[in-house]
Amino acid sequence: MAARPLIHRTAMPGLGLSGGITLAMLSIVVLLPIGALLLQGVNFGLSNVLAVVARERVQAALLLSFKLSLLAAIFNLVFGVVLAWVLVRYRFPGKRLLDAAVDLPFALPTAVAGIALTALYAPNGAFGSLAQSLGLKIAYTQAGIFIALVFVGLPFVTRTVQPVVEEIDREIEEASATLGASRLYTLRHVILPMLTPAALTGFALALARAVGEYGSVIFIAGNIPLRTEIAPLLIVIQLEEFNYDAAAAIGIAMLVISFAMLLAINLIQIVSRRKMGHV
């Protein structure tokens, strides 16, 4: 039996160097800011944090942010998967232009996106005037916030699912059809199980982006307390008033809720991967 080499040569640096760099970057970018936020909350006191979170205005802002973020992420989950499938499986005029437009929310500054959406959906805008003629109002309502969150979150689902769709062999669908399965059965029992892990990853990314979105929302939201005021804006307001403790309390509430939602999504991903492994 040949002896195992003591040194494994790889293209990447050794475990000590690469692990140290990774831990250092993780600490600077993630752990230290979160630790500072939690430390601010500890100094403020748990009872005071709960008192701030219990305020009607804060609860309304938190509920609005997470409710619309979840709805926008679900919308992006469905239509992002469909868009990814269309971009991979079909050829049509303008496909490259549409494919490039998917990345537009990544490159466009959020403030610019907010101004553009407001200009389009305001009562005197191109889409807003049409909606107003039908008795609907989009800008400065929760519907406008929903549209902004869909805009910034859609690329996360599409770009996460697109490579998985490219890897699905068409012969799998043909084999399913040969065995007598309908298109709906093939979609539900063959295609969707393959796409579920990637789709859930894109869903989590879109949800995380929507929860913390600020620039593209404040212009179209109207920012009316108890109606269209989002939690990130309320944090900024507290910071501008030098009320750092209240801002930290709201931030901690958002952190706890976000962590719980992402944990649930990760558990669903684990279950779906285990089911795929048993198929």
Short mmCIF file of C-alpha atoms in Angstrom, two decimals, residues 40-221:
data_model
loop_
_atom_site.label_atom_id
_atom_site.label_comp_id
_atom_site.label_asym_id
_atom_site.label_seq_id
_atom_site.Cartn_x
_atom_site.Cartn_y
_atom_site.Cartn_z
CA GLN A 40 -25.14 48.47 20.60
CA GLY A 41 -28.33 46.57 21.39
CA VAL A 42 -26.79 44.98 24.50
CA ASN A 43 -25.70 48.38 25.79
CA PHE A 44 -29.17 49.75 25.08
CA GLY A 45 -30.79 46.92 27.00
CA LEU A 46 -33.16 44.15 25.94
CA SER A 47 -36.18 45.82 27.51
CA ASN A 48 -35.48 49.08 25.68
CA VAL A 49 -34.96 47.21 22.39
CA LEU A 50 -38.30 45.46 22.83
CA ALA A 51 -39.94 48.78 23.72
CA VAL A 52 -38.70 50.35 20.48
CA VAL A 53 -39.80 47.36 18.40
CA ALA A 54 -43.22 47.41 20.08
CA ARG A 55 -43.96 50.91 18.78
CA GLU A 56 -46.82 50.97 16.28
CA ARG A 57 -44.80 52.83 13.66
CA VAL A 58 -41.89 50.40 13.90
CA GLN A 59 -44.11 47.32 13.73
CA ALA A 60 -45.97 48.73 10.72
CA ALA A 61 -42.67 49.42 8.93
CA LEU A 62 -41.29 45.95 9.72
CA LEU A 63 -44.51 44.26 8.62
CA LEU A 64 -44.61 46.24 5.38
CA SER A 65 -40.96 45.56 4.55
CA PHE A 66 -41.06 41.82 5.15
CA LYS A 67 -44.55 41.29 3.71
CA LEU A 68 -43.82 43.01 0.42
CA SER A 69 -40.31 41.52 0.25
CA LEU A 70 -41.76 38.02 0.64
CA LEU A 71 -44.46 38.65 -1.98
CA ALA A 72 -41.91 40.13 -4.40
CA ALA A 73 -39.55 37.18 -3.85
CA ILE A 74 -42.36 34.70 -4.52
CA PHE A 75 -43.29 36.60 -7.69
CA ASN A 76 -39.64 36.58 -8.80
CA LEU A 77 -39.36 32.88 -7.96
CA VAL A 78 -42.14 32.01 -10.41
CA PHE A 79 -41.39 34.41 -13.22
CA GLY A 80 -37.62 34.29 -12.76
CA VAL A 81 -37.65 30.53 -13.36
CA VAL A 82 -39.89 30.99 -16.40
CA LEU A 83 -37.62 33.72 -17.77
CA ALA A 84 -34.54 31.56 -17.26
CA TRP A 85 -36.21 28.68 -19.09
CA VAL A 86 -37.22 30.91 -22.01
CA LEU A 87 -33.75 32.42 -22.35
CA VAL A 88 -32.11 28.98 -22.45
CA ARG A 89 -34.57 26.87 -24.41
CA TYR A 90 -35.99 29.21 -27.06
CA ARG A 91 -34.65 31.36 -29.85
CA PHE A 92 -36.48 34.53 -30.81
CA PRO A 93 -35.69 38.05 -32.10
CA GLY A 94 -34.32 40.29 -29.38
CA LYS A 95 -33.22 37.39 -27.16
CA ARG A 96 -29.73 38.81 -26.58
CA LEU A 97 -31.19 42.21 -25.73
CA LEU A 98 -33.58 40.63 -23.22
CA ASP A 99 -30.77 38.55 -21.75
CA ALA A 100 -28.66 41.67 -21.26
CA ALA A 101 -31.60 43.60 -19.78
CA VAL A 102 -31.91 41.02 -16.99
CA ASP A 103 -28.63 42.32 -15.53
CA LEU A 104 -29.77 45.95 -15.65
CA PRO A 105 -30.82 46.10 -11.96
CA PHE A 106 -27.30 44.94 -11.03
CA ALA A 107 -25.61 47.78 -12.91
CA LEU A 108 -28.17 50.55 -12.40
CA PRO A 109 -27.75 52.64 -9.22
CA THR A 110 -30.72 52.06 -6.95
CA ALA A 111 -31.52 55.76 -6.71
CA VAL A 112 -31.64 56.00 -10.51
CA ALA A 113 -33.91 52.96 -10.63
CA GLY A 114 -36.22 54.55 -8.05
CA ILE A 115 -36.43 57.81 -9.98
CA ALA A 116 -37.09 55.96 -13.24
CA LEU A 117 -39.82 53.80 -11.70
CA THR A 118 -41.43 56.85 -10.11
CA ALA A 119 -41.40 58.69 -13.42
CA LEU A 120 -43.08 55.72 -15.13
CA TYR A 121 -45.69 54.93 -12.48
CA ALA A 122 -46.51 58.42 -11.18
CA PRO A 123 -50.03 59.67 -12.02
CA ASN A 124 -48.59 61.71 -14.91
CA GLY A 125 -46.19 58.95 -16.04
CA ALA A 126 -46.52 56.59 -19.00
CA PHE A 127 -47.86 53.63 -17.01
CA GLY A 128 -49.23 55.64 -14.09
CA SER A 129 -51.59 57.68 -16.28
CA LEU A 130 -52.88 54.50 -17.89
CA ALA A 131 -53.45 52.95 -14.47
CA GLN A 132 -55.17 56.12 -13.26
CA SER A 133 -57.57 55.98 -16.19
CA LEU A 134 -58.57 52.55 -14.87
CA GLY A 135 -59.04 53.90 -11.37
CA LEU A 136 -55.76 52.54 -10.03
CA LYS A 137 -52.84 54.27 -8.34
CA ILE A 138 -49.39 52.69 -8.31
CA ALA A 139 -46.78 55.25 -7.28
CA TYR A 140 -46.76 56.30 -3.62
CA THR A 141 -48.63 53.14 -2.64
CA GLN A 142 -47.64 49.64 -1.54
CA ALA A 143 -48.09 48.51 -5.15
CA GLY A 144 -45.26 50.83 -6.16
CA ILE A 145 -43.01 49.39 -3.46
CA PHE A 146 -43.83 45.88 -4.69
CA ILE A 147 -42.87 46.79 -8.26
CA ALA A 148 -39.56 48.28 -7.09
CA LEU A 149 -38.73 45.15 -5.08
CA VAL A 150 -39.59 42.91 -8.04
CA PHE A 151 -37.33 45.00 -10.25
CA VAL A 152 -34.27 44.66 -8.01
CA GLY A 153 -34.84 40.98 -7.15
CA LEU A 154 -35.69 39.32 -10.45
CA PRO A 155 -32.09 38.93 -11.75
CA PHE A 156 -31.08 36.91 -8.68
CA VAL A 157 -33.54 34.13 -9.48
CA THR A 158 -33.01 34.15 -13.24
CA ARG A 159 -29.21 34.12 -13.10
CA THR A 160 -29.17 31.42 -10.42
CA VAL A 161 -31.53 29.10 -12.28
CA GLN A 162 -30.21 29.72 -15.80
CA PRO A 163 -27.04 27.57 -15.53
CA VAL A 164 -29.08 24.68 -14.11
CA VAL A 165 -31.52 24.84 -17.02
CA GLU A 166 -28.56 24.74 -19.43
CA GLU A 167 -27.33 21.53 -17.79
CA ILE A 168 -30.66 19.70 -18.09
CA ASP A 169 -30.37 17.26 -20.95
CA ARG A 170 -33.28 17.35 -23.40
CA GLU A 171 -33.06 13.57 -23.59
CA ILE A 172 -34.50 13.38 -20.08
CA GLU A 173 -37.67 15.10 -21.25
CA GLU A 174 -37.77 12.92 -24.37
CA ALA A 175 -37.39 9.79 -22.26
CA SER A 176 -40.24 10.91 -20.03
CA ALA A 177 -42.45 11.53 -23.07
CA THR A 178 -41.47 8.14 -24.53
CA LEU A 179 -42.65 6.47 -21.34
CA GLY A 180 -46.05 8.09 -21.79
CA ALA A 181 -45.76 10.99 -19.35
CA SER A 182 -47.63 14.17 -20.16
CA ARG A 183 -45.90 17.56 -20.31
CA LEU A 184 -47.42 18.57 -16.98
CA TYR A 185 -46.24 15.34 -15.33
CA THR A 186 -42.74 15.80 -16.77
CA LEU A 187 -42.67 19.38 -15.55
CA ARG A 188 -43.80 18.52 -12.02
CA HIS A 189 -41.89 15.28 -11.44
CA VAL A 190 -38.80 15.62 -13.64
CA ILE A 191 -37.93 19.26 -14.35
CA LEU A 192 -39.03 21.10 -11.21
CA PRO A 193 -37.19 18.79 -8.76
CA MET A 194 -33.96 19.54 -10.65
CA LEU A 195 -34.59 23.28 -10.53
CA THR A 196 -35.80 23.49 -6.92
CA PRO A 197 -32.43 23.87 -5.11
CA ALA A 198 -31.21 26.61 -7.46
CA ALA A 199 -34.63 28.29 -7.47
CA LEU A 200 -34.69 28.39 -3.67
CA THR A 201 -31.19 29.86 -3.64
CA GLY A 202 -32.30 32.59 -6.02
CA PHE A 203 -35.43 33.11 -3.92
CA ALA A 204 -33.32 33.60 -0.78
CA LEU A 205 -31.05 36.09 -2.58
CA ALA A 206 -34.01 38.03 -3.96
CA LEU A 207 -35.67 38.07 -0.54
CA ALA A 208 -32.48 39.29 1.17
CA ARG A 209 -32.03 42.05 -1.42
CA ALA A 210 -35.66 43.15 -1.11
CA VAL A 211 -35.62 43.30 2.69
CA GLY A 212 -32.66 45.66 2.75
CA GLU A 213 -33.56 47.68 -0.34
CA TYR A 214 -33.62 51.43 0.19
CA GLY A 215 -32.68 53.58 -2.79
CA SER A 216 -35.14 52.28 -5.36
CA VAL A 217 -38.04 52.26 -2.88
CA ILE A 218 -38.01 55.62 -1.11
CA PHE A 219 -38.79 57.58 -4.29
CA ILE A 220 -41.83 55.54 -5.26
CA ALA A 221 -43.08 54.69 -1.76
#
